[in-house]
Coordinates of C-alpha atoms in Angstrom, one line a residue:
Chain A
M11 CA 22.4 -3.6 13.6
A12 CA 22.9 -0.6 14.9
D13 CA 26.3 -0.4 11.8
I14 CA 23.8 0.1 8.9
I15 CA 24.6 3.6 7.4
R16 CA 21.9 4.2 5.0
K17 CA 23.5 6.2 1.6
V18 CA 21.8 9.3 1.4
H19 CA 19.0 9.4 -1.2
I20 CA 19.0 13.1 -2.9
G21 CA 15.8 13.3 -5.2
V22 CA 16.4 16.2 -8.6
I23 CA 12.8 17.3 -9.6
G24 CA 12.5 19.0 -12.8
A25 CA 10.9 19.4 -16.4
A26 CA 12.5 16.9 -19.5
D27 CA 12.2 20.4 -21.8
C28 CA 13.8 22.7 -19.2
S29 CA 16.2 26.5 -20.2
D30 CA 19.7 25.4 -20.6
T31 CA 20.2 27.6 -17.7
A32 CA 18.0 24.7 -15.5
A33 CA 20.2 22.1 -17.4
R34 CA 23.3 23.4 -16.3
L35 CA 22.5 23.4 -12.5
A36 CA 20.7 20.3 -12.8
C37 CA 24.0 18.4 -14.1
E38 CA 26.2 20.7 -11.1
V39 CA 23.5 18.8 -8.8
G40 CA 24.0 16.1 -9.6
R41 CA 27.9 16.2 -9.5
H42 CA 28.0 17.4 -6.1
I43 CA 25.5 15.1 -4.8
A44 CA 27.5 12.5 -6.6
I45 CA 30.9 14.1 -4.6
N46 CA 29.0 13.7 -1.4
K47 CA 28.6 10.0 -1.7
A48 CA 24.9 10.5 -1.7
V49 CA 22.5 8.1 -4.4
L50 CA 20.5 10.6 -7.1
F51 CA 16.9 9.7 -7.5
C52 CA 15.2 11.3 -10.6
G53 CA 12.1 10.4 -12.6
G54 CA 14.6 8.8 -15.4
L55 CA 13.6 10.7 -18.7
G56 CA 15.1 14.2 -20.0
G57 CA 15.7 17.2 -20.1
V58 CA 16.2 18.4 -15.6
M59 CA 16.7 14.3 -15.1
E60 CA 18.7 13.5 -17.7
M61 CA 21.7 16.3 -16.6
A62 CA 21.5 15.6 -13.3
A63 CA 22.1 11.5 -13.9
K64 CA 25.0 13.2 -16.2
G65 CA 26.7 15.1 -13.6
A66 CA 26.6 12.3 -10.4
R67 CA 27.9 10.4 -13.1
E68 CA 31.0 12.4 -14.3
E69 CA 31.9 12.3 -10.4
G70 CA 31.4 8.4 -10.2
G71 CA 27.9 8.4 -8.3
L72 CA 25.2 5.7 -8.6
T73 CA 21.8 6.8 -10.5
V74 CA 18.6 5.7 -9.8
G75 CA 15.3 6.4 -12.5
L76 CA 12.0 5.5 -11.9
L77 CA 10.0 6.0 -15.0
P78 CA 6.7 7.0 -15.5
G79 CA 6.5 4.2 -18.2
F80 CA 6.7 0.4 -19.5
N81 CA 10.5 0.1 -21.0
F82 CA 13.5 -0.1 -19.4
S83 CA 14.7 1.8 -22.3
D84 CA 12.2 4.8 -21.7
A85 CA 15.3 5.9 -19.2
N86 CA 18.0 8.4 -20.1
P87 CA 21.6 7.3 -20.3
Y88 CA 22.9 7.7 -17.6
I89 CA 20.7 6.2 -15.4
D90 CA 22.3 2.9 -13.4
I91 CA 19.2 1.7 -11.8
A92 CA 16.7 1.9 -14.5
I93 CA 12.9 1.1 -12.6
P94 CA 10.3 0.9 -15.4
S95 CA 6.9 1.6 -12.6
G96 CA 3.9 1.7 -14.5
L97 CA 2.2 3.8 -13.3
S98 CA 2.7 6.9 -15.2
H99 CA 2.5 10.2 -13.3
A100 CA 1.7 8.3 -10.2
R101 CA 5.0 7.5 -10.0
N102 CA 5.7 11.5 -8.5
M103 CA 4.8 10.3 -5.6
L104 CA 7.4 7.5 -5.9
V105 CA 9.9 9.8 -6.5
V106 CA 8.9 12.0 -3.6
R107 CA 9.0 8.9 -1.0
A108 CA 12.4 7.6 -2.7
S109 CA 13.6 11.0 -1.5
M110 CA 15.1 11.8 1.9
A111 CA 15.3 15.2 0.6
I112 CA 14.6 16.9 -2.5
I113 CA 15.8 19.4 -5.1
A114 CA 13.6 21.2 -7.7
V115 CA 15.1 22.6 -10.9
E116 CA 12.6 25.2 -12.8
G117 CA 10.0 23.1 -13.6
S118 CA 6.2 23.2 -14.6
F119 CA 3.5 20.9 -13.5
G120 CA 4.3 17.9 -12.7
T121 CA 7.7 19.5 -10.7
L122 CA 4.9 21.4 -8.8
S123 CA 3.0 18.4 -8.2
E124 CA 6.0 16.2 -6.2
I125 CA 6.9 19.5 -4.1
A126 CA 3.6 20.1 -3.5
L127 CA 3.4 16.3 -2.2
A128 CA 6.8 16.5 -0.7
L129 CA 5.9 19.3 1.7
K130 CA 2.6 17.2 2.3
I131 CA 4.5 14.1 3.5
G132 CA 7.5 15.9 5.3
R133 CA 10.3 15.5 3.0
P134 CA 12.4 18.8 2.7
V135 CA 12.2 20.5 -0.3
I136 CA 15.3 22.9 -1.9
G137 CA 14.4 24.9 -4.2
L138 CA 16.4 27.0 -7.8
Q139 CA 14.7 29.0 -9.9
T140 CA 11.8 27.1 -9.1
W141 CA 8.1 27.3 -8.2
D142 CA 8.2 30.2 -5.0
I143 CA 4.7 28.6 -3.4
G144 CA 5.7 29.9 -0.3
P145 CA 8.7 29.9 3.0
E146 CA 8.3 25.7 2.9
I147 CA 10.5 25.8 0.5
I148 CA 14.2 26.2 1.3
K149 CA 15.9 28.6 -1.3
A150 CA 18.8 28.1 -3.1
Q151 CA 21.2 30.1 -5.7
T152 CA 23.7 27.5 -6.5
A153 CA 24.0 24.1 -7.2
R154 CA 26.2 23.2 -4.8
E155 CA 24.2 25.7 -2.1
A156 CA 20.8 23.3 -2.8
V157 CA 23.5 19.6 -2.2
E158 CA 24.1 21.2 0.9
K159 CA 21.2 22.6 1.9
A160 CA 19.5 19.0 1.2
L161 CA 22.2 17.0 3.1
H162 CA 22.2 19.2 6.0
M163 CA 18.0 19.3 6.0
V164 CA 18.4 15.1 5.8
N165 CA 21.3 14.8 8.7
R166 CA 19.1 16.4 11.4
Q167 CA 16.2 14.1 11.0
Chain B
M9 CA 24.1 5.6 -27.4
A10 CA 24.8 1.9 -28.8
D11 CA 26.9 1.4 -25.6
I12 CA 24.2 1.7 -22.8
I13 CA 24.8 -1.5 -21.1
R14 CA 22.0 -2.0 -18.4
K15 CA 22.8 -4.3 -15.7
V16 CA 20.8 -7.0 -15.7
H17 CA 17.7 -6.5 -13.7
I18 CA 16.7 -10.2 -11.6
G19 CA 14.0 -10.4 -8.7
V20 CA 14.0 -12.9 -5.9
I21 CA 10.2 -13.5 -4.4
G22 CA 9.1 -15.3 -1.8
A23 CA 7.9 -14.8 1.8
A24 CA 8.4 -13.0 4.9
D25 CA 7.7 -16.0 7.1
C26 CA 10.0 -18.9 5.2
S27 CA 11.0 -22.7 6.1
D28 CA 14.8 -23.1 6.4
T29 CA 14.8 -24.7 3.2
A30 CA 13.8 -22.0 1.8
A31 CA 16.3 -19.3 2.9
R32 CA 19.1 -21.1 2.4
L33 CA 18.5 -21.5 -1.8
A34 CA 16.4 -17.7 -1.4
C35 CA 20.4 -16.9 0.4
E36 CA 22.5 -19.0 -2.5
V37 CA 20.0 -17.3 -5.4
G38 CA 21.5 -14.2 -4.2
R39 CA 24.7 -15.4 -4.1
H40 CA 24.7 -16.2 -7.5
I41 CA 22.8 -13.6 -8.8
A42 CA 25.4 -10.8 -7.3
I43 CA 28.3 -13.3 -9.0
N44 CA 26.5 -12.6 -12.5
K45 CA 27.0 -9.1 -11.6
A46 CA 23.4 -8.7 -11.7
V47 CA 21.4 -6.3 -10.0
L48 CA 18.7 -8.2 -7.5
F49 CA 15.2 -6.8 -6.9
C50 CA 12.8 -7.9 -4.4
G51 CA 10.3 -6.3 -1.8
G52 CA 13.1 -5.5 1.1
L53 CA 11.6 -7.4 3.8
G54 CA 12.5 -10.4 5.6
G55 CA 12.5 -14.3 5.1
V56 CA 13.1 -14.8 1.6
M57 CA 13.8 -11.5 0.7
E58 CA 16.2 -10.8 3.2
M59 CA 18.5 -14.3 3.0
A60 CA 18.5 -13.8 -0.6
A61 CA 20.0 -9.9 -0.2
K62 CA 22.4 -11.2 2.5
G63 CA 23.5 -14.2 0.5
A64 CA 24.3 -10.8 -2.9
R65 CA 26.2 -8.7 -0.3
E66 CA 28.1 -11.1 0.6
E67 CA 29.4 -11.4 -3.2
G68 CA 29.5 -7.7 -3.7
G69 CA 26.6 -7.6 -5.8
L70 CA 23.9 -3.6 -5.9
T71 CA 20.9 -5.0 -4.5
V72 CA 17.3 -3.1 -4.5
G73 CA 14.1 -3.2 -2.0
L74 CA 10.9 -1.5 -3.2
L75 CA 9.4 -1.3 0.3
P76 CA 5.5 -1.4 0.6
G77 CA 5.2 1.1 3.6
F78 CA 6.8 4.4 4.2
N79 CA 10.0 4.2 6.2
F80 CA 13.6 3.2 4.7
S81 CA 14.3 1.0 7.8
D82 CA 11.8 -1.3 7.3
A83 CA 14.4 -2.8 4.7
N84 CA 16.3 -5.4 6.1
P85 CA 20.0 -4.8 6.8
Y86 CA 21.7 -6.1 3.6
I87 CA 19.3 -4.1 0.8
D88 CA 21.6 -1.0 -0.8
I89 CA 18.7 0.7 -2.1
A90 CA 15.8 0.8 -0.4
I91 CA 12.7 2.7 -1.7
P92 CA 9.6 3.3 0.2
S93 CA 6.9 3.1 -2.3
G94 CA 3.8 4.0 0.2
L95 CA 1.2 1.3 -2.3
S96 CA 1.1 -1.0 0.3
H97 CA 0.6 -4.7 -1.3
A98 CA 0.4 -2.3 -5.2
R99 CA 4.0 -2.1 -4.7
N100 CA 4.5 -5.9 -5.5
M101 CA 3.8 -5.3 -9.4
L102 CA 6.8 -2.7 -9.1
V103 CA 9.1 -5.4 -8.2
V104 CA 8.0 -7.5 -10.9
R105 CA 8.5 -4.5 -13.6
A106 CA 11.4 -3.6 -12.1
S107 CA 12.8 -7.0 -13.0
M108 CA 13.5 -8.6 -16.1
A109 CA 13.3 -12.1 -15.1
I110 CA 11.9 -13.1 -11.0
I111 CA 13.1 -16.2 -9.3
A112 CA 10.2 -17.6 -6.7
V113 CA 11.4 -19.1 -3.9
E114 CA 8.3 -21.3 -1.7
G115 CA 6.1 -18.5 -0.9
S116 CA 2.5 -17.8 0.2
F117 CA -0.9 -15.5 -1.5
G118 CA 2.4 -12.6 -1.6
T119 CA 3.9 -14.3 -4.2
L120 CA 1.5 -16.0 -6.4
S121 CA 0.1 -12.0 -6.5
E122 CA 3.7 -11.4 -8.8
I123 CA 4.1 -14.8 -10.1
A124 CA 0.9 -14.2 -12.1
L125 CA 1.6 -10.1 -12.6
A126 CA 4.9 -12.0 -14.5
L127 CA 3.3 -14.1 -16.2
K128 CA 0.4 -11.3 -16.9
I129 CA 2.7 -8.8 -18.3
G130 CA 5.4 -11.5 -20.4
R131 CA 8.4 -11.9 -17.5
P132 CA 9.9 -14.9 -17.2
V133 CA 9.2 -16.9 -13.7
I134 CA 11.7 -19.3 -12.9
G135 CA 10.3 -21.6 -9.9
L136 CA 12.2 -23.0 -7.0
Q137 CA 9.9 -25.2 -5.0
T138 CA 6.8 -22.5 -5.8
W139 CA 3.2 -22.8 -6.8
D140 CA 2.9 -25.1 -9.6
I141 CA 0.3 -23.2 -11.6
G142 CA 1.0 -24.5 -15.0
P143 CA 4.1 -25.2 -17.3
E144 CA 4.5 -21.1 -17.6
I145 CA 6.8 -20.9 -14.7
I146 CA 10.3 -22.7 -15.6
K147 CA 11.2 -24.7 -13.2
A148 CA 14.7 -25.4 -11.2
Q149 CA 16.4 -27.6 -9.0
T150 CA 18.8 -25.6 -7.8
A151 CA 19.8 -21.8 -7.1
R152 CA 22.5 -22.1 -9.6
E153 CA 20.3 -23.5 -11.9
A154 CA 17.1 -20.7 -11.3
V155 CA 19.9 -17.9 -11.9
E156 CA 21.2 -19.8 -14.8
K157 CA 17.8 -19.8 -16.7
A158 CA 16.7 -16.4 -15.2
L159 CA 20.3 -15.0 -17.2
H160 CA 19.3 -17.0 -20.5
M161 CA 15.8 -15.5 -20.3
V162 CA 16.8 -12.2 -20.3
N163 CA 19.6 -12.8 -22.8
R164 CA 17.0 -14.0 -25.7
Q165 CA 14.1 -10.8 -24.8
Chain C
M16 CA -23.2 7.7 13.1
A17 CA -24.8 4.2 13.9
D18 CA -27.4 4.4 11.2
I19 CA -24.8 4.5 8.4
I20 CA -25.3 1.0 5.9
R21 CA -23.0 0.8 3.7
K22 CA -23.8 -0.5 0.4
V23 CA -22.1 -4.3 -0.5
H24 CA -19.7 -3.8 -2.8
I25 CA -19.0 -7.2 -4.6
G26 CA -16.1 -7.8 -7.0
V27 CA -16.6 -9.8 -10.3
I28 CA -13.1 -10.8 -11.7
G29 CA -12.5 -12.6 -14.9
A30 CA -11.0 -12.2 -18.1
A31 CA -11.3 -10.2 -21.3
D32 CA -11.3 -13.0 -23.2
C33 CA -13.5 -15.7 -21.8
S34 CA -15.6 -18.7 -23.0
D35 CA -19.4 -18.8 -23.4
T36 CA -19.7 -20.5 -20.1
A37 CA -18.2 -17.9 -18.2
A38 CA -20.0 -15.2 -20.7
R39 CA -23.1 -16.6 -19.1
L40 CA -22.0 -17.0 -15.8
A41 CA -21.2 -13.2 -15.6
C42 CA -24.2 -12.4 -16.6
E43 CA -25.9 -14.4 -13.4
V44 CA -23.4 -13.3 -11.7
G45 CA -23.9 -10.0 -12.4
R46 CA -27.7 -9.8 -11.9
H47 CA -27.8 -11.5 -8.6
I48 CA -26.0 -8.8 -7.3
A49 CA -28.4 -6.2 -8.2
I50 CA -30.9 -8.6 -7.2
N51 CA -29.9 -8.6 -3.8
K52 CA -28.9 -4.4 -3.3
A53 CA -25.2 -5.0 -3.8
V54 CA -22.8 -2.8 -5.8
L55 CA -20.8 -4.7 -9.0
F56 CA -17.4 -4.0 -9.5
C57 CA -14.9 -4.6 -11.8
G58 CA -12.1 -3.6 -14.6
G59 CA -14.8 -1.6 -16.6
L60 CA -13.2 -4.0 -19.9
G61 CA -14.8 -7.1 -21.6
G62 CA -15.2 -10.9 -21.3
V63 CA -16.3 -11.2 -17.4
M64 CA -16.1 -7.6 -16.5
E65 CA -18.6 -6.8 -19.5
M66 CA -21.2 -9.2 -18.7
A67 CA -21.0 -9.4 -15.4
A68 CA -22.3 -5.3 -15.5
K69 CA -24.6 -6.1 -18.5
G70 CA -26.2 -9.0 -15.2
A71 CA -26.4 -6.3 -12.7
R72 CA -27.6 -3.4 -14.7
E73 CA -30.2 -5.9 -16.5
E74 CA -31.3 -5.9 -12.5
G75 CA -31.0 -1.9 -12.1
G76 CA -28.1 -2.3 -10.1
L77 CA -25.0 -0.2 -10.1
T78 CA -21.7 -1.1 -11.4
V79 CA -18.3 0.3 -11.3
G80 CA -15.4 -0.4 -13.5
L81 CA -11.9 0.3 -11.8
L82 CA -10.0 0.9 -15.7
P83 CA -6.3 0.5 -15.7
G84 CA -5.9 2.9 -18.6
F85 CA -6.6 6.2 -19.2
N86 CA -9.9 6.8 -20.4
F87 CA -13.5 6.7 -19.5
S88 CA -14.3 5.4 -22.7
D89 CA -12.1 2.0 -22.6
A90 CA -15.2 1.8 -20.3
N91 CA -17.4 -1.4 -21.2
P92 CA -21.2 0.4 -21.9
Y93 CA -22.5 -0.9 -18.7
I94 CA -20.7 0.9 -16.6
D95 CA -22.1 3.5 -14.3
I96 CA -19.1 4.9 -12.8
A97 CA -16.0 4.1 -15.3
I98 CA -12.8 5.6 -13.4
P99 CA -9.8 5.3 -15.6
S100 CA -6.7 5.2 -13.0
G101 CA -3.4 5.4 -15.7
L102 CA -1.9 2.5 -12.9
S103 CA -1.9 -0.4 -15.3
H104 CA -2.1 -3.4 -14.2
A105 CA -1.5 -2.6 -10.8
R106 CA -5.7 -1.6 -10.7
N107 CA -6.1 -5.3 -9.7
M108 CA -5.1 -4.2 -6.1
L109 CA -7.8 -1.6 -7.0
V110 CA -10.4 -3.8 -7.7
V111 CA -9.4 -5.9 -4.8
R112 CA -10.0 -3.5 -1.9
A113 CA -12.8 -1.6 -3.2
S114 CA -14.6 -5.2 -2.6
M115 CA -16.2 -6.6 0.4
A116 CA -15.8 -10.3 -1.9
I117 CA -15.1 -11.2 -4.6
I118 CA -16.3 -14.2 -7.4
A119 CA -13.6 -15.2 -9.4
V120 CA -15.0 -16.5 -13.1
E121 CA -12.8 -18.7 -14.9
G122 CA -10.1 -16.2 -15.7
S123 CA -6.5 -16.3 -16.7
F124 CA -3.1 -14.8 -14.9
G125 CA -4.5 -11.3 -14.3
T126 CA -7.2 -12.7 -12.8
L127 CA -5.1 -15.4 -10.8
S128 CA -3.3 -12.4 -9.6
E129 CA -6.4 -10.4 -8.3
I130 CA -7.4 -13.8 -6.2
A131 CA -4.0 -13.6 -4.9
L132 CA -4.1 -10.5 -3.8
A133 CA -7.3 -10.8 -2.1
L134 CA -6.3 -13.6 -0.2
K135 CA -3.2 -11.7 0.7
I136 CA -5.4 -8.7 2.1
G137 CA -7.9 -11.2 3.3
R138 CA -11.0 -10.6 1.0
P139 CA -13.3 -13.5 0.5
V140 CA -13.2 -15.6 -3.0
I141 CA -15.5 -17.3 -4.0
G142 CA -14.5 -19.3 -7.2
L143 CA -16.5 -20.5 -10.2
Q144 CA -14.5 -22.4 -12.5
T145 CA -11.9 -20.7 -11.6
W146 CA -7.7 -21.2 -10.5
D147 CA -7.9 -24.5 -7.9
I148 CA -4.7 -23.3 -6.2
G149 CA -6.4 -24.1 -2.6
P150 CA -9.3 -24.7 0.2
E151 CA -9.0 -20.7 0.9
I152 CA -10.9 -20.4 -2.4
I153 CA -14.5 -21.1 -1.6
K154 CA -16.2 -22.7 -4.3
A155 CA -19.9 -22.3 -6.2
Q156 CA -21.6 -24.1 -8.9
T157 CA -23.9 -21.8 -9.7
A158 CA -24.1 -17.6 -9.9
R159 CA -26.7 -17.7 -7.6
E160 CA -24.6 -19.7 -5.3
A161 CA -21.7 -17.4 -5.6
V162 CA -23.2 -14.3 -4.7
E163 CA -25.0 -15.9 -1.7
K164 CA -21.7 -17.3 -0.8
A165 CA -20.1 -13.9 -0.8
L166 CA -23.0 -12.1 0.8
H167 CA -22.9 -14.5 3.9
M168 CA -19.1 -14.0 3.4
V169 CA -19.2 -10.2 3.9
N170 CA -22.1 -10.2 6.5
R171 CA -20.4 -12.9 9.0
Q172 CA -17.4 -10.4 8.7
Chain D
M3 CA -23.1 1.9 -29.2
A4 CA -23.9 5.5 -30.0
D5 CA -26.5 6.0 -27.1
I6 CA -24.4 5.6 -24.2
I7 CA -24.0 9.0 -22.3
R8 CA -21.8 8.9 -19.4
K9 CA -22.0 10.6 -16.5
V10 CA -20.0 13.9 -16.2
H11 CA -17.7 12.7 -13.2
I12 CA -16.8 16.3 -10.6
G13 CA -14.2 16.1 -8.5
V14 CA -14.6 18.8 -5.5
I15 CA -10.7 18.8 -3.8
G16 CA -10.1 20.6 -0.4
A17 CA -8.2 19.8 2.8
A18 CA -9.8 18.2 5.5
D19 CA -8.7 21.1 8.0
C20 CA -10.6 23.9 6.6
S21 CA -12.5 27.2 7.3
D22 CA -16.1 27.6 8.3
T23 CA -16.2 29.5 4.6
A24 CA -14.4 26.3 2.7
A25 CA -16.6 24.4 4.8
R26 CA -19.6 26.7 3.0
L27 CA -18.6 27.0 -0.1
A28 CA -18.0 23.2 -0.2
C29 CA -21.4 22.4 0.6
E30 CA -22.4 24.8 -2.3
V31 CA -20.8 23.5 -4.6
G32 CA -21.8 19.1 -4.2
R33 CA -25.5 20.8 -4.0
H34 CA -24.6 22.3 -7.4
I35 CA -22.7 19.4 -8.4
A36 CA -25.9 17.1 -8.0
I37 CA -28.3 19.5 -9.0
N38 CA -26.6 19.6 -12.5
K39 CA -26.8 15.5 -12.5
A40 CA -22.9 15.2 -12.1
V41 CA -21.1 12.6 -10.1
L42 CA -19.6 14.1 -7.0
F43 CA -16.1 12.6 -6.9
C44 CA -13.9 13.4 -3.8
G45 CA -10.8 11.8 -1.2
G46 CA -13.8 10.3 1.2
L47 CA -12.3 11.5 4.2
G48 CA -13.5 15.1 6.4
G49 CA -13.3 19.0 6.0
V50 CA -13.8 20.0 2.2
M51 CA -14.5 16.2 0.8
E52 CA -17.4 16.0 3.7
M53 CA -18.8 19.0 3.1
A54 CA -19.0 18.3 -0.3
A55 CA -20.3 15.1 -0.1
K56 CA -22.8 16.6 2.3
G57 CA -24.2 18.5 -0.1
A58 CA -24.4 16.3 -2.8
R59 CA -26.6 14.2 -0.7
E60 CA -28.8 16.7 0.4
E61 CA -29.7 17.0 -3.4
G62 CA -30.1 13.1 -4.3
G63 CA -26.6 13.1 -5.8
L64 CA -23.7 10.4 -6.0
T65 CA -20.7 10.5 -4.1
V66 CA -17.6 8.4 -4.7
G67 CA -15.1 8.2 -2.5
L68 CA -11.3 7.0 -3.7
L69 CA -9.7 6.8 0.1
P70 CA -5.9 6.2 1.2
G71 CA -6.1 3.9 3.6
F72 CA -7.5 0.7 3.7
N73 CA -10.9 0.9 5.7
F74 CA -14.3 1.6 4.4
S75 CA -15.2 2.9 7.6
D76 CA -12.9 5.8 6.8
A77 CA -14.8 7.8 4.6
N78 CA -17.2 10.4 5.9
P79 CA -21.0 9.7 6.5
Y80 CA -21.9 10.9 2.7
I81 CA -20.0 8.8 0.8
D82 CA -22.0 6.1 -1.2
I83 CA -19.3 4.7 -2.8
A84 CA -15.9 4.2 -0.9
I85 CA -13.0 3.0 -2.5
P86 CA -10.1 2.5 0.4
S87 CA -7.2 2.6 -2.0
G88 CA -4.2 1.7 0.2
L89 CA -2.2 3.7 -2.1
S90 CA -2.3 6.6 0.3
H91 CA -1.4 9.6 -0.9
A92 CA -0.6 8.3 -4.3
R93 CA -5.0 8.2 -4.1
N94 CA -4.2 11.9 -5.1
M95 CA -3.5 11.1 -8.7
L96 CA -6.6 8.2 -8.7
V97 CA -9.0 12.0 -7.4
V98 CA -7.4 13.9 -10.3
R99 CA -7.9 10.9 -13.4
A100 CA -11.6 9.5 -12.0
S101 CA -12.7 13.3 -12.5
M102 CA -13.1 14.6 -15.6
A103 CA -12.9 18.3 -14.0
I104 CA -11.9 19.9 -10.9
I105 CA -13.1 22.2 -8.6
A106 CA -10.5 23.2 -5.5
V107 CA -11.8 25.1 -2.2
E108 CA -9.2 26.6 -0.7
G109 CA -6.3 23.8 0.5
S110 CA -2.9 23.1 1.5
F111 CA -0.2 20.9 -0.5
G112 CA -2.0 18.1 -0.9
T113 CA -5.2 20.0 -3.1
L114 CA -2.0 21.9 -4.6
S115 CA 0.1 18.4 -5.6
E116 CA -4.0 17.7 -7.1
I117 CA -4.6 20.7 -8.7
A118 CA -0.8 20.6 -10.2
L119 CA -0.9 16.6 -11.2
A120 CA -4.6 17.9 -13.2
L121 CA -3.0 20.8 -15.1
K122 CA -0.2 18.5 -15.9
I123 CA -2.5 15.6 -17.2
G124 CA -5.3 18.0 -19.2
R125 CA -8.3 18.0 -16.8
P126 CA -9.9 21.8 -16.1
V127 CA -9.3 23.4 -12.4
I128 CA -11.7 25.7 -11.4
G129 CA -10.1 27.8 -8.1
L130 CA -12.6 28.8 -5.6
Q131 CA -10.2 30.6 -3.0
T132 CA -7.5 28.4 -3.7
W133 CA -3.8 28.5 -4.4
D134 CA -3.0 31.0 -7.4
I135 CA -0.3 30.1 -9.2
G136 CA -1.2 30.7 -12.5
P137 CA -4.0 31.5 -15.2
E138 CA -4.2 28.1 -16.1
I139 CA -7.0 27.9 -13.0
I140 CA -10.0 29.2 -13.8
K141 CA -11.4 31.4 -11.1
A142 CA -14.6 31.6 -10.2
Q143 CA -16.7 33.4 -7.0
T144 CA -19.1 31.4 -6.6
A145 CA -19.9 27.5 -5.7
R146 CA -23.1 27.8 -8.3
E147 CA -20.4 30.2 -10.8
A148 CA -17.7 27.0 -10.2
V149 CA -19.7 24.0 -10.9
E150 CA -21.5 26.3 -14.3
K151 CA -18.0 26.6 -15.4
A152 CA -16.2 22.9 -14.7
L153 CA -19.8 21.5 -15.9
H154 CA -18.8 24.0 -20.0
M155 CA -14.9 22.2 -19.3
V156 CA -16.0 19.1 -19.5
N157 CA -19.0 19.4 -22.5
R158 CA -16.6 21.3 -24.4
Q159 CA -14.0 18.7 -24.3

């Protein structure tokens, strides 16, 4: 089956409670993910997760939300595929594993846990105004640069 | 956001090692899921999972595979959205929670665990030549009937 | 480290809402687990789980409760080591994996999911008035017989 | 049941591959946990996890190892209660939830993910030569001070 071409999965992580700047960045990140025909993965809730999904939707992209709780209706309105995991914050690991590269936008401790899990298992992490915990996080200045770097990292794997 | 219309998620469960009859049934189930514009969820591996995804693909449907392992490449070639959970058989619960109704085709102990988890948390289970553990499993004779009953159960929720 | 002698872990599974007969059986099962110096594992809640832990405690045994929720206080009063998993019913898989053999007492769909997961991954299951899903479940008539058969299965592994 | 007195659970987190200093610190932490009659929780593997369990054992303490893999034999020789979760790194969340307070000794990305998850869900984190990600980590200079601070945080909850 040499002709199977898997879609690229890009995860966008960040807090449900985020700054206006992070919201704008996340929306732009989502747009560029969709423009590049990648699938957007996120935690499915509000804030950065919602704005990234909104941006992807505006460009006709596909969005997947891996929810911590039990209800499909917990997902923000821009999620196409809502997956209620029932695993609480253990779903953070699912977001990381489902993504081939991860873009972190700002974020608090939940985001930091996802960054650390990603680095632990070897998923590339691109950072936009997020935790500065070492050179393993690939820094980007703009949403477009972040998505380009994420795609570059996936393609060289 | 009263106009959000979530897609219907139908899970198809069954063994990686299945009979020819089960393979044919699973493929037909997948076709009818896609014809009815629902999203197919499954465990992403071979046998019933693969045939159901194949059928859905043939009708232009969207397929999601919740994998037990760590690699995207574990998914069968008909999976659009492969999610490597890394949770081993604990991913059975994810398949159940991600689905609004479940169609069991034949199946061994893994399938039985999913049927039981589904009934435990209140997801409707439609059975096609599967475990006979009581009246809670809604029986169907054909793939088409199984999908119709699954959709009916989702719509009345 | 050839002299490491791991304690035997016996899981007791059954419903939180159980019959008087199941409660008595579970308590006797717990007693015999403790008398045989094995550690009792269970889901940590009421009914069969509580009565098994009570029985083990009465004989000075150690009891571990793998809880579905978030609070230590969800455990019944006879649990020594309460582990709030936050995984909801996905913790059923933890109960199975933590146990070297499993004794099912009566039980409903949650119990059935654990029996099926156990058989899927090769953990021996001893049944006391529980689901009759095939010869893979080793039947026992008394609590003592169930514990003896469980220990026998662990020792021959 | 007002007279139930739950044992205090202290988690010790750190890398399987650690410095000599971290190994010595972890062993001392384990000793003080046992001296204070608390139960030691850890990831069950080598390095900091093994040395902490060794220290606790030397003082007659009880040790629990929440393993990422499938085998009881993955546990280091100082683990009394080995729990193979089969959840891979998602078991990090289990270590956090099972502990009432957490002591981080040095550590790499896996440890950072546990620190972040702990702070996310409100478990106190005491740091010994570990990640410096903000004032939420309570710093300690010695193993004894770390355990005292951990117990203090649990008791005031």
